[in-house]
Amino acid sequence: MKNILLIFVNSVRRGMLMLFVAVMAAVFMAVIFEALVSSGGEGSKGDKDADMIVISDKIKTGLIDRDNSPLSGNLKNYLENTLGMEVVLENDYELQAKLLIDRDISAIIEVPQGFYDDAARGSVRELVITTLDDYENASFIEVYLNSYMQSVRLYADAAGGNAEMFSRMLSADVSVGQVRVYENKDRGVNTLSAFVFAEGFMLMSIMGVTLFVSNSIITDRQQGTYSRIVCSPIRPGEYIVGTALCGIICGTIINVVFTVYAYSAHRDISVPQGIVLGACELFVLFSVGLSVMLALLIHSKQTLFTVGIGYTTFGCMLGGAWFPIADGLGAVGNVAKIFPQHWFMSMLRDGGSSGYGYFSRLCILALFALLVYLISAVIFSKKNN
């Protein structure tokens, strides 16, 4: 333990720049978060279509409305006015299927009967989406429909099974009192969206900062410091643990400083603070373990930073750090699941309301961290033998 502490203190002295970068990264995340909250706050005042999406070509989508309710009408309005799609409304599935096969439409969206009644009672049924192999348009449609359904679940939860209140939320002709309720809820949604986006950048910052652990190990190996440590009373394992602890401290600084600030400044974030802190700390452990593994496998700093920055960028992108990756996106959705970023970000976005829940995702993140440390231990043992 004494040797580990000695290596840790030495790593902190050598890594003052890393500590400074960690603090600045947390401050930068707070600035991004506040900027997003400020920009989203004005757009949410009584206008649920404020975040208009402009696209050059209208995507034609088939809509089978078996419910014919205010909620299905709201969905049609969302597709046409918010997403700028051209909706082909036809309840004959065979005709819609023919249009899909002929590539006249990009997808078929089926609204099940009882869609509105179930949502008003607090139980939201899923839409049925049929697409072909046009991944670009299919991905666009499925991602934004998932976002729409998340909003419907939010309103259903807010109504608490009160059908009248749910109807008023969907209605355009609401009184001043109901507008105030809608604004408050919408501000909460905007705050959570800003927080999720900032957390995506925080994951990238943690990955970048912990790469310094790999750099320290490779530098010591190239300068002969590691060889001299092996010949001293300090065991190689103690050296690795002491160096890794410095990276864990830096990642924890980013996690704690930003998360505590976000929850202190905005108390309407729906995901529990303890869950976010714990999940992010598991990701910090994973990042440090991955850095140690890279240091054991790679001997060149140039290769290290190429691989490290590549994984940091593509891992966050495919893991859904900045935009949601839906499970139904075929190969892309399956690939996303091999990144811990996916489980962390999906937990924030759906608030633990999906089939996985908070505890399951925390266990998955813990398994990712355990796996990377076990792999590092095997590599380390082989190298020392």
Short mmCIF file of C-alpha atoms in Angstrom, two decimals:
data_model
loop_
_atom_site.label_atom_id
_atom_site.label_comp_id
_atom_site.label_asym_id
_atom_site.label_seq_id
_atom_site.Cartn_x
_atom_site.Cartn_y
_atom_site.Cartn_z
CA MET A 1 0.00 0.00 0.00
CA LYS A 2 2.87 2.35 0.81
CA ASN A 3 4.45 1.77 -2.60
CA ILE A 4 1.13 2.37 -4.37
CA LEU A 5 0.74 5.67 -2.49
CA LEU A 6 4.29 6.63 -3.42
CA ILE A 7 3.65 5.99 -7.13
CA PHE A 8 0.31 7.80 -6.92
CA VAL A 9 1.84 10.94 -5.36
CA ASN A 10 4.59 10.89 -7.98
CA SER A 11 2.00 10.52 -10.76
CA VAL A 12 0.02 13.47 -9.40
CA ARG A 13 3.16 15.64 -9.38
CA ARG A 14 3.91 14.66 -12.96
CA GLY A 15 0.28 15.01 -13.99
CA MET A 16 -0.53 18.51 -12.77
CA LEU A 17 -1.42 19.42 -16.35
CA MET A 18 -3.86 16.50 -16.43
CA LEU A 19 -5.52 17.72 -13.23
CA PHE A 20 -5.77 21.24 -14.65
CA VAL A 21 -7.31 19.90 -17.87
CA ALA A 22 -9.83 17.88 -15.81
CA VAL A 23 -10.97 20.98 -13.90
CA MET A 24 -11.18 23.04 -17.11
CA ALA A 25 -13.14 20.26 -18.80
CA ALA A 26 -15.71 20.30 -15.97
CA VAL A 27 -16.02 24.09 -16.25
CA PHE A 28 -16.38 23.83 -20.01
CA MET A 29 -19.18 21.25 -19.63
CA ALA A 30 -20.98 23.61 -17.24
CA VAL A 31 -20.71 26.46 -19.77
CA ILE A 32 -22.09 24.24 -22.57
CA PHE A 33 -24.91 23.08 -20.30
CA GLU A 34 -25.95 26.60 -19.31
CA ALA A 35 -25.75 27.80 -22.92
CA LEU A 36 -28.05 24.97 -24.04
CA VAL A 37 -30.50 25.58 -21.20
CA SER A 38 -30.62 29.30 -22.01
CA SER A 39 -31.17 28.76 -25.72
CA GLY A 40 -33.82 26.10 -25.10
CA GLY A 41 -35.67 28.05 -22.43
CA GLU A 42 -36.94 30.80 -24.74
CA GLY A 43 -38.01 28.39 -27.45
CA SER A 44 -40.13 26.36 -25.03
CA LYS A 45 -42.51 29.14 -23.99
CA GLY A 46 -45.83 27.79 -25.14
CA ASP A 47 -44.44 26.53 -28.47
CA LYS A 48 -43.94 22.80 -28.68
CA ASP A 49 -42.80 23.09 -32.32
CA ALA A 50 -39.95 25.51 -31.55
CA ASP A 51 -37.23 23.06 -32.50
CA MET A 52 -38.13 23.03 -36.19
CA ILE A 53 -36.14 20.69 -38.41
CA VAL A 54 -35.43 21.96 -41.91
CA ILE A 55 -34.68 19.44 -44.63
CA SER A 56 -34.23 19.96 -48.33
CA ASP A 57 -36.26 16.97 -49.63
CA LYS A 58 -39.51 15.85 -48.08
CA ILE A 59 -39.55 12.23 -47.00
CA LYS A 60 -42.78 10.46 -47.94
CA THR A 61 -44.13 8.28 -45.15
CA GLY A 62 -47.20 6.09 -45.07
CA LEU A 63 -49.49 6.44 -42.04
CA ILE A 64 -52.11 3.85 -41.11
CA ASP A 65 -54.32 5.45 -38.46
CA ARG A 66 -56.43 2.77 -36.77
CA ASP A 67 -57.16 5.02 -33.82
CA ASN A 68 -58.35 8.26 -35.47
CA SER A 69 -57.87 10.17 -32.23
CA PRO A 70 -56.42 13.54 -31.15
CA LEU A 71 -53.13 11.80 -30.36
CA SER A 72 -52.83 10.22 -33.81
CA GLY A 73 -53.70 13.63 -35.27
CA ASN A 74 -50.95 15.14 -33.14
CA LEU A 75 -48.54 12.53 -34.52
CA LYS A 76 -49.53 13.41 -38.10
CA ASN A 77 -48.97 17.08 -37.33
CA TYR A 78 -45.55 16.23 -35.86
CA LEU A 79 -44.53 14.31 -38.97
CA GLU A 80 -45.73 17.00 -41.38
CA ASN A 81 -44.97 20.27 -39.63
CA THR A 82 -42.08 19.47 -37.30
CA LEU A 83 -40.16 16.91 -39.36
CA GLY A 84 -41.28 18.27 -42.73
CA MET A 85 -42.44 14.89 -44.06
CA GLU A 86 -45.11 14.21 -46.64
CA VAL A 87 -47.63 11.89 -45.01
CA VAL A 88 -49.63 9.44 -47.12
CA LEU A 89 -52.71 8.68 -45.02
CA GLU A 90 -54.20 5.35 -46.08
CA ASN A 91 -55.55 2.58 -43.85
CA ASP A 92 -55.20 -0.15 -46.48
CA TYR A 93 -52.00 -1.97 -45.49
CA GLU A 94 -51.66 -3.76 -48.83
CA LEU A 95 -51.73 -0.47 -50.72
CA GLN A 96 -49.20 1.04 -48.31
CA ALA A 97 -46.98 -2.04 -48.67
CA LYS A 98 -47.08 -1.69 -52.46
CA LEU A 99 -46.02 1.96 -52.17
CA LEU A 100 -43.18 0.91 -49.84
CA ILE A 101 -41.96 -1.82 -52.20
CA ASP A 102 -42.10 0.62 -55.14
CA ARG A 103 -40.05 3.10 -53.06
CA ASP A 104 -42.83 5.68 -53.21
CA ILE A 105 -42.70 5.93 -49.42
CA SER A 106 -39.81 5.38 -47.00
CA ALA A 107 -41.72 3.70 -44.17
CA ILE A 108 -45.14 2.62 -42.93
CA ILE A 109 -46.18 3.86 -39.51
CA GLU A 110 -49.14 2.07 -37.92
CA VAL A 111 -51.07 3.68 -35.09
CA PRO A 112 -52.82 0.88 -33.14
CA GLN A 113 -56.44 1.11 -32.07
CA GLY A 114 -56.74 2.40 -28.51
CA PHE A 115 -53.48 4.36 -28.83
CA TYR A 116 -55.00 7.53 -27.34
CA ASP A 117 -57.12 5.83 -24.66
CA ASP A 118 -54.19 3.80 -23.34
CA ALA A 119 -51.90 6.86 -23.30
CA ALA A 120 -54.55 8.86 -21.43
CA ARG A 121 -54.64 6.09 -18.80
CA GLY A 122 -50.83 6.29 -18.47
CA SER A 123 -49.92 3.22 -20.54
CA VAL A 124 -48.36 4.19 -23.87
CA ARG A 125 -48.47 1.61 -26.66
CA GLU A 126 -45.69 1.39 -29.23
CA LEU A 127 -46.08 2.38 -32.87
CA VAL A 128 -45.45 -0.26 -35.52
CA ILE A 129 -42.84 0.87 -38.06
CA THR A 130 -42.12 -1.03 -41.27
CA THR A 131 -39.12 -0.09 -43.45
CA LEU A 132 -37.00 -1.62 -46.18
CA ASP A 133 -33.22 -1.31 -46.56
CA ASP A 134 -33.12 2.47 -46.97
CA TYR A 135 -31.09 2.94 -43.79
CA GLU A 136 -30.66 6.70 -44.11
CA ASN A 137 -34.37 7.56 -44.18
CA ALA A 138 -35.31 4.66 -41.88
CA SER A 139 -32.81 5.83 -39.27
CA PHE A 140 -34.12 9.38 -39.50
CA ILE A 141 -37.73 8.27 -39.07
CA GLU A 142 -37.10 5.80 -36.22
CA VAL A 143 -34.85 8.12 -34.22
CA TYR A 144 -37.36 11.00 -34.27
CA LEU A 145 -40.35 8.74 -33.68
CA ASN A 146 -38.56 7.41 -30.60
CA SER A 147 -38.13 11.01 -29.49
CA TYR A 148 -41.84 11.67 -30.09
CA MET A 149 -42.86 8.58 -28.14
CA GLN A 150 -40.64 9.65 -25.28
CA SER A 151 -42.54 12.96 -25.18
CA VAL A 152 -45.87 11.11 -25.19
CA ARG A 153 -44.70 9.00 -22.24
CA LEU A 154 -43.65 12.18 -20.47
CA TYR A 155 -47.11 13.72 -20.88
CA ALA A 156 -48.80 10.46 -19.91
CA ASP A 157 -46.73 10.32 -16.71
CA ALA A 158 -47.44 13.99 -16.01
CA ALA A 159 -51.19 13.44 -16.44
CA GLY A 160 -51.02 10.51 -13.99
CA GLY A 161 -53.90 8.62 -15.64
CA ASN A 162 -56.11 11.71 -15.81
CA ALA A 163 -57.58 11.54 -19.33
CA GLU A 164 -58.89 15.10 -19.19
CA MET A 165 -55.51 16.56 -18.27
CA PHE A 166 -53.82 14.49 -20.97
CA SER A 167 -56.32 15.81 -23.52
CA ARG A 168 -55.65 19.39 -22.46
CA MET A 169 -51.92 18.90 -22.89
CA LEU A 170 -52.47 17.87 -26.50
CA SER A 171 -55.00 20.58 -27.19
CA ALA A 172 -53.95 23.85 -28.79
CA ASP A 173 -56.77 25.81 -27.14
CA VAL A 174 -55.62 25.61 -23.55
CA SER A 175 -56.24 28.15 -20.84
CA VAL A 176 -53.56 30.26 -19.18
CA GLY A 177 -53.33 27.89 -16.23
CA GLN A 178 -52.69 24.89 -18.42
CA VAL A 179 -50.13 26.81 -20.45
CA ARG A 180 -48.18 27.39 -17.27
CA VAL A 181 -48.20 23.67 -16.48
CA TYR A 182 -47.07 22.87 -20.01
CA GLU A 183 -44.29 25.45 -19.87
CA ASN A 184 -42.93 24.10 -16.60
CA LYS A 185 -42.89 20.55 -17.91
CA ASP A 186 -41.34 21.65 -21.19
CA ARG A 187 -38.60 23.54 -19.36
CA GLY A 188 -37.83 20.33 -17.49
CA VAL A 189 -37.59 18.47 -20.78
CA ASN A 190 -35.28 21.14 -22.23
CA THR A 191 -33.09 21.08 -19.13
CA LEU A 192 -32.80 17.29 -19.30
CA SER A 193 -31.98 17.45 -23.04
CA ALA A 194 -29.26 20.02 -22.37
CA PHE A 195 -27.91 17.90 -19.53
CA VAL A 196 -27.84 14.76 -21.69
CA PHE A 197 -26.01 16.60 -24.47
CA ALA A 198 -23.43 18.00 -22.03
CA GLU A 199 -22.97 14.55 -20.49
CA GLY A 200 -22.12 13.23 -23.96
CA PHE A 201 -19.28 15.73 -24.19
CA MET A 202 -18.25 14.85 -20.65
CA LEU A 203 -17.80 11.19 -21.61
CA MET A 204 -15.51 12.28 -24.43
CA SER A 205 -13.55 14.52 -22.04
CA ILE A 206 -13.11 11.67 -19.55
CA MET A 207 -11.80 9.38 -22.29
CA GLY A 208 -9.39 12.10 -23.45
CA VAL A 209 -8.07 12.92 -19.98
CA THR A 210 -7.50 9.29 -19.00
CA LEU A 211 -5.33 8.78 -22.09
CA PHE A 212 -2.63 10.55 -20.09
CA VAL A 213 -2.39 7.36 -18.01
CA SER A 214 -1.32 5.45 -21.12
CA ASN A 215 1.08 8.22 -22.04
CA SER A 216 2.74 8.11 -18.59
CA ILE A 217 3.23 4.32 -18.72
CA ILE A 218 4.66 4.42 -22.27
CA THR A 219 6.96 7.35 -21.37
CA ASP A 220 8.31 5.47 -18.34
CA ARG A 221 8.87 2.39 -20.49
CA GLN A 222 10.72 4.35 -23.19
CA GLN A 223 12.90 6.24 -20.69
CA GLY A 224 13.78 3.08 -18.74
CA THR A 225 11.95 4.18 -15.58
CA TYR A 226 9.71 1.12 -15.66
CA SER A 227 12.71 -1.24 -15.91
CA ARG A 228 14.34 0.38 -12.89
CA ILE A 229 11.06 0.13 -10.93
CA VAL A 230 10.87 -3.60 -11.69
CA CYS A 231 14.34 -4.03 -10.14
CA SER A 232 13.31 -2.07 -7.01
CA PRO A 233 11.15 -3.23 -4.08
CA ILE A 234 8.14 -1.76 -5.92
CA ARG A 235 6.30 -4.49 -7.78
CA PRO A 236 5.05 -3.86 -11.35
CA GLY A 237 1.44 -4.29 -10.25
CA GLU A 238 1.82 -1.57 -7.63
CA TYR A 239 3.24 0.76 -10.25
CA ILE A 240 0.26 0.17 -12.57
CA VAL A 241 -2.29 0.66 -9.76
CA GLY A 242 -0.63 3.85 -8.49
CA THR A 243 -0.50 5.34 -11.98
CA ALA A 244 -4.11 4.35 -12.71
CA LEU A 245 -5.32 5.98 -9.49
CA CYS A 246 -4.20 9.36 -10.80
CA GLY A 247 -6.36 8.88 -13.89
CA ILE A 248 -9.33 7.82 -11.74
CA ILE A 249 -8.97 10.99 -9.64
CA CYS A 250 -8.92 13.17 -12.77
CA GLY A 251 -11.99 11.48 -14.22
CA THR A 252 -13.79 11.75 -10.88
CA ILE A 253 -13.07 15.49 -10.77
CA ILE A 254 -14.84 15.99 -14.11
CA ASN A 255 -17.73 13.79 -13.02
CA VAL A 256 -18.33 15.27 -9.57
CA VAL A 257 -17.72 18.95 -10.38
CA PHE A 258 -20.02 19.06 -13.41
CA THR A 259 -22.76 16.75 -12.12
CA VAL A 260 -23.02 18.40 -8.70
CA TYR A 261 -23.12 21.84 -10.35
CA ALA A 262 -25.81 20.79 -12.84
CA TYR A 263 -28.08 19.38 -10.14
CA SER A 264 -27.48 22.32 -7.82
CA ALA A 265 -28.30 24.90 -10.50
CA HIS A 266 -31.24 23.00 -12.03
CA ARG A 267 -33.32 20.82 -9.75
CA ASP A 268 -35.74 19.76 -12.51
CA ILE A 269 -33.41 17.06 -13.94
CA SER A 270 -35.50 13.92 -13.65
CA VAL A 271 -32.72 11.30 -13.45
CA PRO A 272 -31.53 10.79 -9.83
CA GLN A 273 -28.21 12.47 -9.10
CA GLY A 274 -26.77 9.43 -7.33
CA ILE A 275 -27.50 7.25 -10.39
CA VAL A 276 -25.71 9.67 -12.69
CA LEU A 277 -22.69 10.00 -10.38
CA GLY A 278 -22.43 6.23 -9.96
CA ALA A 279 -22.85 5.44 -13.65
CA CYS A 280 -20.30 8.06 -14.67
CA GLU A 281 -17.84 6.79 -12.07
CA LEU A 282 -18.15 3.30 -13.55
CA PHE A 283 -17.38 4.82 -16.93
CA VAL A 284 -14.31 6.53 -15.42
CA LEU A 285 -13.11 3.13 -14.18
CA PHE A 286 -13.69 1.66 -17.64
CA SER A 287 -11.78 4.52 -19.32
CA VAL A 288 -8.77 4.16 -17.01
CA GLY A 289 -8.77 0.38 -17.48
CA LEU A 290 -8.88 0.84 -21.26
CA SER A 291 -5.96 3.30 -21.06
CA VAL A 292 -3.91 0.77 -19.06
CA MET A 293 -4.74 -1.95 -21.59
CA LEU A 294 -3.68 0.29 -24.50
CA ALA A 295 -0.41 1.13 -22.71
CA LEU A 296 0.33 -2.58 -22.32
CA LEU A 297 -0.40 -3.34 -25.98
CA ILE A 298 1.06 -0.28 -27.72
CA HIS A 299 4.69 0.83 -27.68
CA SER A 300 4.48 4.06 -29.70
CA LYS A 301 2.96 7.33 -28.52
CA GLN A 302 1.82 8.17 -32.05
CA THR A 303 -0.06 4.88 -32.31
CA LEU A 304 -1.46 5.35 -28.80
CA PHE A 305 -2.99 8.74 -29.54
CA THR A 306 -4.26 7.62 -32.95
CA VAL A 307 -6.06 4.62 -31.44
CA GLY A 308 -7.13 6.50 -28.31
CA ILE A 309 -8.55 9.55 -30.08
CA GLY A 310 -10.17 7.31 -32.69
CA TYR A 311 -11.96 5.24 -30.05
CA THR A 312 -12.88 8.35 -28.08
CA THR A 313 -14.51 9.95 -31.12
CA PHE A 314 -16.19 6.98 -32.76
CA GLY A 315 -17.04 5.32 -29.45
CA CYS A 316 -18.96 8.39 -28.33
CA MET A 317 -20.57 8.87 -31.74
CA LEU A 318 -21.72 5.25 -32.20
CA GLY A 319 -22.52 4.98 -28.50
CA GLY A 320 -25.08 7.77 -28.84
CA ALA A 321 -23.30 10.48 -26.88
CA TRP A 322 -24.70 13.29 -29.06
CA PHE A 323 -27.74 11.74 -30.73
CA PRO A 324 -29.81 8.68 -29.82
CA ILE A 325 -29.05 5.34 -31.46
CA ALA A 326 -32.31 3.39 -31.52
CA ASP A 327 -32.31 -0.37 -30.91
CA GLY A 328 -34.23 -0.91 -34.12
CA LEU A 329 -31.53 0.42 -36.45
CA GLY A 330 -30.30 -3.02 -37.44
CA ALA A 331 -26.53 -3.42 -37.52
CA VAL A 332 -25.90 0.11 -36.24
CA GLY A 333 -28.13 -0.46 -33.21
CA ASN A 334 -26.39 -3.76 -32.45
CA VAL A 335 -22.90 -2.28 -32.81
CA ALA A 336 -23.84 0.58 -30.47
CA LYS A 337 -24.44 -1.91 -27.65
CA ILE A 338 -20.77 -2.90 -27.50
CA PHE A 339 -19.89 0.59 -26.28
CA PRO A 340 -20.51 1.52 -22.62
CA GLN A 341 -21.43 5.02 -23.83
CA HIS A 342 -24.61 3.55 -25.31
CA TRP A 343 -25.84 2.18 -21.98
CA PHE A 344 -24.94 5.36 -20.10
CA MET A 345 -26.63 7.73 -22.57
CA SER A 346 -29.74 5.60 -23.10
CA MET A 347 -30.19 5.51 -19.33
CA LEU A 348 -30.22 9.32 -19.23
CA ARG A 349 -32.54 9.66 -22.21
CA ASP A 350 -35.31 7.28 -21.19
CA GLY A 351 -34.95 7.86 -17.45
CA GLY A 352 -34.82 4.15 -16.69
CA SER A 353 -38.32 3.67 -18.12
CA SER A 354 -37.30 1.02 -20.67
CA GLY A 355 -37.02 -2.71 -19.99
CA TYR A 356 -33.45 -2.37 -18.71
CA GLY A 357 -33.95 0.18 -15.92
CA TYR A 358 -31.29 1.91 -13.82
CA PHE A 359 -29.94 -1.11 -11.95
CA SER A 360 -29.50 -3.24 -15.07
CA ARG A 361 -27.57 -0.52 -16.86
CA LEU A 362 -25.35 0.09 -13.84
CA CYS A 363 -24.57 -3.65 -13.78
CA ILE A 364 -23.75 -3.57 -17.50
CA LEU A 365 -21.37 -0.62 -17.00
CA ALA A 366 -19.75 -2.43 -14.08
CA LEU A 367 -19.26 -5.51 -16.26
CA PHE A 368 -17.62 -3.38 -18.96
CA ALA A 369 -15.18 -2.02 -16.37
CA LEU A 370 -14.52 -5.48 -14.92
CA LEU A 371 -13.93 -6.94 -18.39
CA VAL A 372 -11.33 -4.37 -19.40
CA TYR A 373 -9.43 -4.83 -16.11
CA LEU A 374 -9.46 -8.61 -16.47
CA ILE A 375 -8.08 -8.31 -20.01
CA SER A 376 -5.41 -5.88 -18.78
CA ALA A 377 -4.47 -8.28 -15.96
CA VAL A 378 -4.06 -11.18 -18.42
CA ILE A 379 -1.89 -9.08 -20.74
CA PHE A 380 0.16 -7.80 -17.80
CA SER A 381 0.72 -11.32 -16.46
CA LYS A 382 1.88 -12.63 -19.82
CA LYS A 383 4.30 -9.75 -20.29
CA ASN A 384 5.85 -10.22 -16.85
CA ASN A 385 6.18 -13.97 -17.28
#
